[in-house]
């Protein structure tokens, strides 16, 4: 499990306004942390949300109309990761990282 990989992730159960169900998500935590911990940090993907940078940014390398919902970033146990779908392109990962830095105040 490496930074930039896209996996099917089971996000249920959720509460309130948390994005739910099994959906693709991008691993955004660094590889050293991914190897050392039982969790990874992910950003869920959606095909229904409109792009609204920096909260929601395009992830076209995954699929037409896909967006990364940056304000739904979260740590998940690795047991929630079902199967690998692919890899986010480097340009998309750069935009995603920049958006996360804005949202998290880095």
JSON list of C-alpha atoms in Angstrom, two decimals:
[
{"chain": "A", "resi": 1, "resn": "UNK", "atom": "CA", "xyz": [0.00, 0.00, 0.00]},
{"chain": "A", "resi": 2, "resn": "UNK", "atom": "CA", "xyz": [1.67, 3.12, -1.29]},
{"chain": "A", "resi": 3, "resn": "UNK", "atom": "CA", "xyz": [0.96, 6.82, -1.55]},
{"chain": "A", "resi": 4, "resn": "UNK", "atom": "CA", "xyz": [-1.05, 7.61, -4.67]},
{"chain": "A", "resi": 5, "resn": "UNK", "atom": "CA", "xyz": [-2.60, 4.16, -5.01]},
{"chain": "A", "resi": 6, "resn": "UNK", "atom": "CA", "xyz": [-6.37, 3.96, -5.45]},
{"chain": "A", "resi": 7, "resn": "UNK", "atom": "CA", "xyz": [-8.19, 1.22, -3.50]},
{"chain": "A", "resi": 8, "resn": "UNK", "atom": "CA", "xyz": [-11.77, 0.13, -2.96]},
{"chain": "A", "resi": 9, "resn": "UNK", "atom": "CA", "xyz": [-12.37, 1.08, 0.68]},
{"chain": "A", "resi": 10, "resn": "UNK", "atom": "CA", "xyz": [-15.30, 0.14, 2.92]},
{"chain": "A", "resi": 11, "resn": "UNK", "atom": "CA", "xyz": [-16.10, 3.41, 4.72]},
{"chain": "A", "resi": 12, "resn": "UNK", "atom": "CA", "xyz": [-19.16, 2.11, 6.60]},
{"chain": "A", "resi": 13, "resn": "UNK", "atom": "CA", "xyz": [-20.28, 2.52, 9.28]},
{"chain": "A", "resi": 14, "resn": "UNK", "atom": "CA", "xyz": [-20.29, 6.31, 9.17]},
{"chain": "A", "resi": 15, "resn": "UNK", "atom": "CA", "xyz": [-22.01, 9.10, 11.07]},
{"chain": "A", "resi": 16, "resn": "UNK", "atom": "CA", "xyz": [-23.70, 12.32, 10.04]},
{"chain": "A", "resi": 17, "resn": "UNK", "atom": "CA", "xyz": [-22.20, 13.95, 6.96]},
{"chain": "A", "resi": 18, "resn": "UNK", "atom": "CA", "xyz": [-19.27, 11.55, 6.52]},
{"chain": "A", "resi": 19, "resn": "UNK", "atom": "CA", "xyz": [-18.98, 10.16, 3.00]},
{"chain": "A", "resi": 20, "resn": "UNK", "atom": "CA", "xyz": [-20.25, 6.59, 3.08]},
{"chain": "A", "resi": 21, "resn": "UNK", "atom": "CA", "xyz": [-20.36, 3.19, 1.41]},
{"chain": "A", "resi": 22, "resn": "UNK", "atom": "CA", "xyz": [-17.64, 1.22, -0.35]},
{"chain": "A", "resi": 23, "resn": "UNK", "atom": "CA", "xyz": [-15.90, 3.51, -2.82]},
{"chain": "A", "resi": 24, "resn": "UNK", "atom": "CA", "xyz": [-12.52, 4.23, -4.35]},
{"chain": "A", "resi": 25, "resn": "UNK", "atom": "CA", "xyz": [-10.10, 6.23, -2.22]},
{"chain": "A", "resi": 26, "resn": "UNK", "atom": "CA", "xyz": [-6.55, 7.51, -2.71]},
{"chain": "A", "resi": 27, "resn": "UNK", "atom": "CA", "xyz": [-3.88, 6.69, -0.15]},
{"chain": "A", "resi": 28, "resn": "UNK", "atom": "CA", "xyz": [-2.23, 10.01, 0.80]},
{"chain": "A", "resi": 29, "resn": "UNK", "atom": "CA", "xyz": [-0.09, 8.99, 3.79]},
{"chain": "A", "resi": 30, "resn": "UNK", "atom": "CA", "xyz": [3.66, 8.61, 3.18]},
{"chain": "A", "resi": 31, "resn": "UNK", "atom": "CA", "xyz": [5.04, 5.17, 2.35]},
{"chain": "A", "resi": 32, "resn": "UNK", "atom": "CA", "xyz": [7.18, 4.91, 5.51]},
{"chain": "A", "resi": 33, "resn": "UNK", "atom": "CA", "xyz": [4.08, 5.43, 7.65]},
{"chain": "A", "resi": 34, "resn": "UNK", "atom": "CA", "xyz": [2.05, 3.03, 5.50]},
{"chain": "A", "resi": 35, "resn": "UNK", "atom": "CA", "xyz": [4.62, 0.29, 6.14]},
{"chain": "A", "resi": 36, "resn": "UNK", "atom": "CA", "xyz": [4.90, 0.97, 9.88]},
{"chain": "A", "resi": 37, "resn": "UNK", "atom": "CA", "xyz": [1.23, 1.36, 10.86]},
{"chain": "A", "resi": 38, "resn": "UNK", "atom": "CA", "xyz": [-1.97, -0.67, 10.62]},
{"chain": "A", "resi": 39, "resn": "UNK", "atom": "CA", "xyz": [-3.75, 2.38, 9.23]},
{"chain": "A", "resi": 40, "resn": "UNK", "atom": "CA", "xyz": [-3.45, 4.51, 6.11]},
{"chain": "A", "resi": 41, "resn": "UNK", "atom": "CA", "xyz": [-4.73, 8.01, 5.44]},
{"chain": "A", "resi": 42, "resn": "UNK", "atom": "CA", "xyz": [-7.11, 8.17, 2.48]},
{"chain": "A", "resi": 43, "resn": "UNK", "atom": "CA", "xyz": [-9.14, 10.68, 0.51]},
{"chain": "A", "resi": 44, "resn": "UNK", "atom": "CA", "xyz": [-12.41, 9.22, -0.82]},
{"chain": "A", "resi": 45, "resn": "UNK", "atom": "CA", "xyz": [-13.31, 9.59, -4.49]},
{"chain": "A", "resi": 46, "resn": "UNK", "atom": "CA", "xyz": [-16.74, 10.40, -5.90]},
{"chain": "A", "resi": 47, "resn": "UNK", "atom": "CA", "xyz": [-18.33, 10.76, -9.30]},
{"chain": "A", "resi": 48, "resn": "UNK", "atom": "CA", "xyz": [-21.29, 12.73, -7.96]},
{"chain": "A", "resi": 49, "resn": "UNK", "atom": "CA", "xyz": [-19.62, 15.73, -6.30]},
{"chain": "A", "resi": 50, "resn": "UNK", "atom": "CA", "xyz": [-18.87, 18.84, -8.37]},
{"chain": "A", "resi": 51, "resn": "UNK", "atom": "CA", "xyz": [-15.25, 20.05, -8.37]},
{"chain": "A", "resi": 52, "resn": "UNK", "atom": "CA", "xyz": [-14.82, 22.87, -5.83]},
{"chain": "A", "resi": 53, "resn": "UNK", "atom": "CA", "xyz": [-11.10, 23.35, -5.21]},
{"chain": "A", "resi": 54, "resn": "UNK", "atom": "CA", "xyz": [-9.59, 23.02, -2.67]},
{"chain": "A", "resi": 55, "resn": "UNK", "atom": "CA", "xyz": [-12.38, 20.94, -1.07]},
{"chain": "A", "resi": 56, "resn": "UNK", "atom": "CA", "xyz": [-13.07, 18.75, -4.11]},
{"chain": "A", "resi": 57, "resn": "UNK", "atom": "CA", "xyz": [-10.44, 18.38, -6.86]},
{"chain": "A", "resi": 58, "resn": "UNK", "atom": "CA", "xyz": [-10.48, 16.49, -10.17]},
{"chain": "A", "resi": 59, "resn": "UNK", "atom": "CA", "xyz": [-9.01, 12.98, -10.23]},
{"chain": "A", "resi": 60, "resn": "UNK", "atom": "CA", "xyz": [-9.37, 12.37, -13.95]},
{"chain": "A", "resi": 61, "resn": "UNK", "atom": "CA", "xyz": [-6.60, 9.77, -14.07]},
{"chain": "A", "resi": 62, "resn": "UNK", "atom": "CA", "xyz": [-8.92, 7.42, -12.15]},
{"chain": "A", "resi": 63, "resn": "UNK", "atom": "CA", "xyz": [-11.99, 7.88, -14.33]},
{"chain": "A", "resi": 64, "resn": "UNK", "atom": "CA", "xyz": [-13.97, 10.47, -16.19]},
{"chain": "A", "resi": 65, "resn": "UNK", "atom": "CA", "xyz": [-15.78, 12.71, -13.76]},
{"chain": "A", "resi": 66, "resn": "UNK", "atom": "CA", "xyz": [-13.99, 11.36, -10.69]},
{"chain": "A", "resi": 67, "resn": "UNK", "atom": "CA", "xyz": [-13.10, 13.84, -7.96]},
{"chain": "A", "resi": 68, "resn": "UNK", "atom": "CA", "xyz": [-11.18, 13.56, -4.70]},
{"chain": "A", "resi": 69, "resn": "UNK", "atom": "CA", "xyz": [-13.28, 14.81, -1.78]},
{"chain": "A", "resi": 70, "resn": "UNK", "atom": "CA", "xyz": [-10.44, 16.39, 0.22]},
{"chain": "A", "resi": 71, "resn": "UNK", "atom": "CA", "xyz": [-12.53, 17.59, 3.15]},
{"chain": "A", "resi": 72, "resn": "UNK", "atom": "CA", "xyz": [-13.38, 13.92, 3.87]},
{"chain": "A", "resi": 73, "resn": "UNK", "atom": "CA", "xyz": [-9.75, 12.87, 4.48]},
{"chain": "A", "resi": 74, "resn": "UNK", "atom": "CA", "xyz": [-9.46, 10.19, 7.18]},
{"chain": "A", "resi": 75, "resn": "UNK", "atom": "CA", "xyz": [-7.36, 7.41, 8.63]},
{"chain": "A", "resi": 76, "resn": "UNK", "atom": "CA", "xyz": [-8.72, 3.90, 8.06]},
{"chain": "A", "resi": 77, "resn": "UNK", "atom": "CA", "xyz": [-7.58, 0.50, 9.25]},
{"chain": "A", "resi": 78, "resn": "UNK", "atom": "CA", "xyz": [-5.94, -1.50, 6.46]},
{"chain": "A", "resi": 79, "resn": "UNK", "atom": "CA", "xyz": [-8.64, -4.17, 6.86]},
{"chain": "A", "resi": 80, "resn": "UNK", "atom": "CA", "xyz": [-11.07, -1.67, 5.25]},
{"chain": "A", "resi": 81, "resn": "UNK", "atom": "CA", "xyz": [-9.06, -1.77, 2.00]},
{"chain": "A", "resi": 82, "resn": "UNK", "atom": "CA", "xyz": [-10.66, -4.36, -0.29]},
{"chain": "A", "resi": 83, "resn": "UNK", "atom": "CA", "xyz": [-8.71, -4.32, -3.55]},
{"chain": "A", "resi": 84, "resn": "UNK", "atom": "CA", "xyz": [-6.33, -2.09, -5.48]},
{"chain": "A", "resi": 85, "resn": "UNK", "atom": "CA", "xyz": [-7.84, -0.26, -8.45]},
{"chain": "A", "resi": 86, "resn": "UNK", "atom": "CA", "xyz": [-4.86, 1.61, -9.79]},
{"chain": "A", "resi": 87, "resn": "UNK", "atom": "CA", "xyz": [-2.69, 4.66, -9.32]},
{"chain": "A", "resi": 88, "resn": "UNK", "atom": "CA", "xyz": [-3.43, 8.38, -9.34]},
{"chain": "A", "resi": 89, "resn": "UNK", "atom": "CA", "xyz": [-1.33, 10.26, -11.89]},
{"chain": "A", "resi": 90, "resn": "UNK", "atom": "CA", "xyz": [1.51, 12.41, -10.53]},
{"chain": "A", "resi": 91, "resn": "UNK", "atom": "CA", "xyz": [-0.17, 15.67, -11.68]},
{"chain": "A", "resi": 92, "resn": "UNK", "atom": "CA", "xyz": [-3.45, 14.66, -9.97]},
{"chain": "A", "resi": 93, "resn": "UNK", "atom": "CA", "xyz": [-1.56, 13.62, -6.80]},
{"chain": "A", "resi": 94, "resn": "UNK", "atom": "CA", "xyz": [0.23, 17.00, -6.76]},
{"chain": "A", "resi": 95, "resn": "UNK", "atom": "CA", "xyz": [-3.07, 18.92, -6.95]},
{"chain": "A", "resi": 96, "resn": "UNK", "atom": "CA", "xyz": [-4.56, 16.66, -4.27]},
{"chain": "A", "resi": 97, "resn": "UNK", "atom": "CA", "xyz": [-1.55, 17.23, -1.98]},
{"chain": "A", "resi": 98, "resn": "UNK", "atom": "CA", "xyz": [-1.73, 21.01, -2.46]},
{"chain": "A", "resi": 99, "resn": "UNK", "atom": "CA", "xyz": [-5.45, 20.99, -1.66]},
{"chain": "A", "resi": 100, "resn": "UNK", "atom": "CA", "xyz": [-4.87, 18.94, 1.50]},
{"chain": "A", "resi": 101, "resn": "UNK", "atom": "CA", "xyz": [-2.17, 21.41, 2.60]},
{"chain": "A", "resi": 102, "resn": "UNK", "atom": "CA", "xyz": [-4.68, 24.27, 2.26]},
{"chain": "A", "resi": 103, "resn": "UNK", "atom": "CA", "xyz": [-7.44, 22.41, 4.09]},
{"chain": "A", "resi": 104, "resn": "UNK", "atom": "CA", "xyz": [-5.13, 21.29, 6.91]},
{"chain": "A", "resi": 105, "resn": "UNK", "atom": "CA", "xyz": [-3.39, 24.67, 7.20]},
{"chain": "A", "resi": 106, "resn": "UNK", "atom": "CA", "xyz": [0.08, 23.34, 6.35]}
]
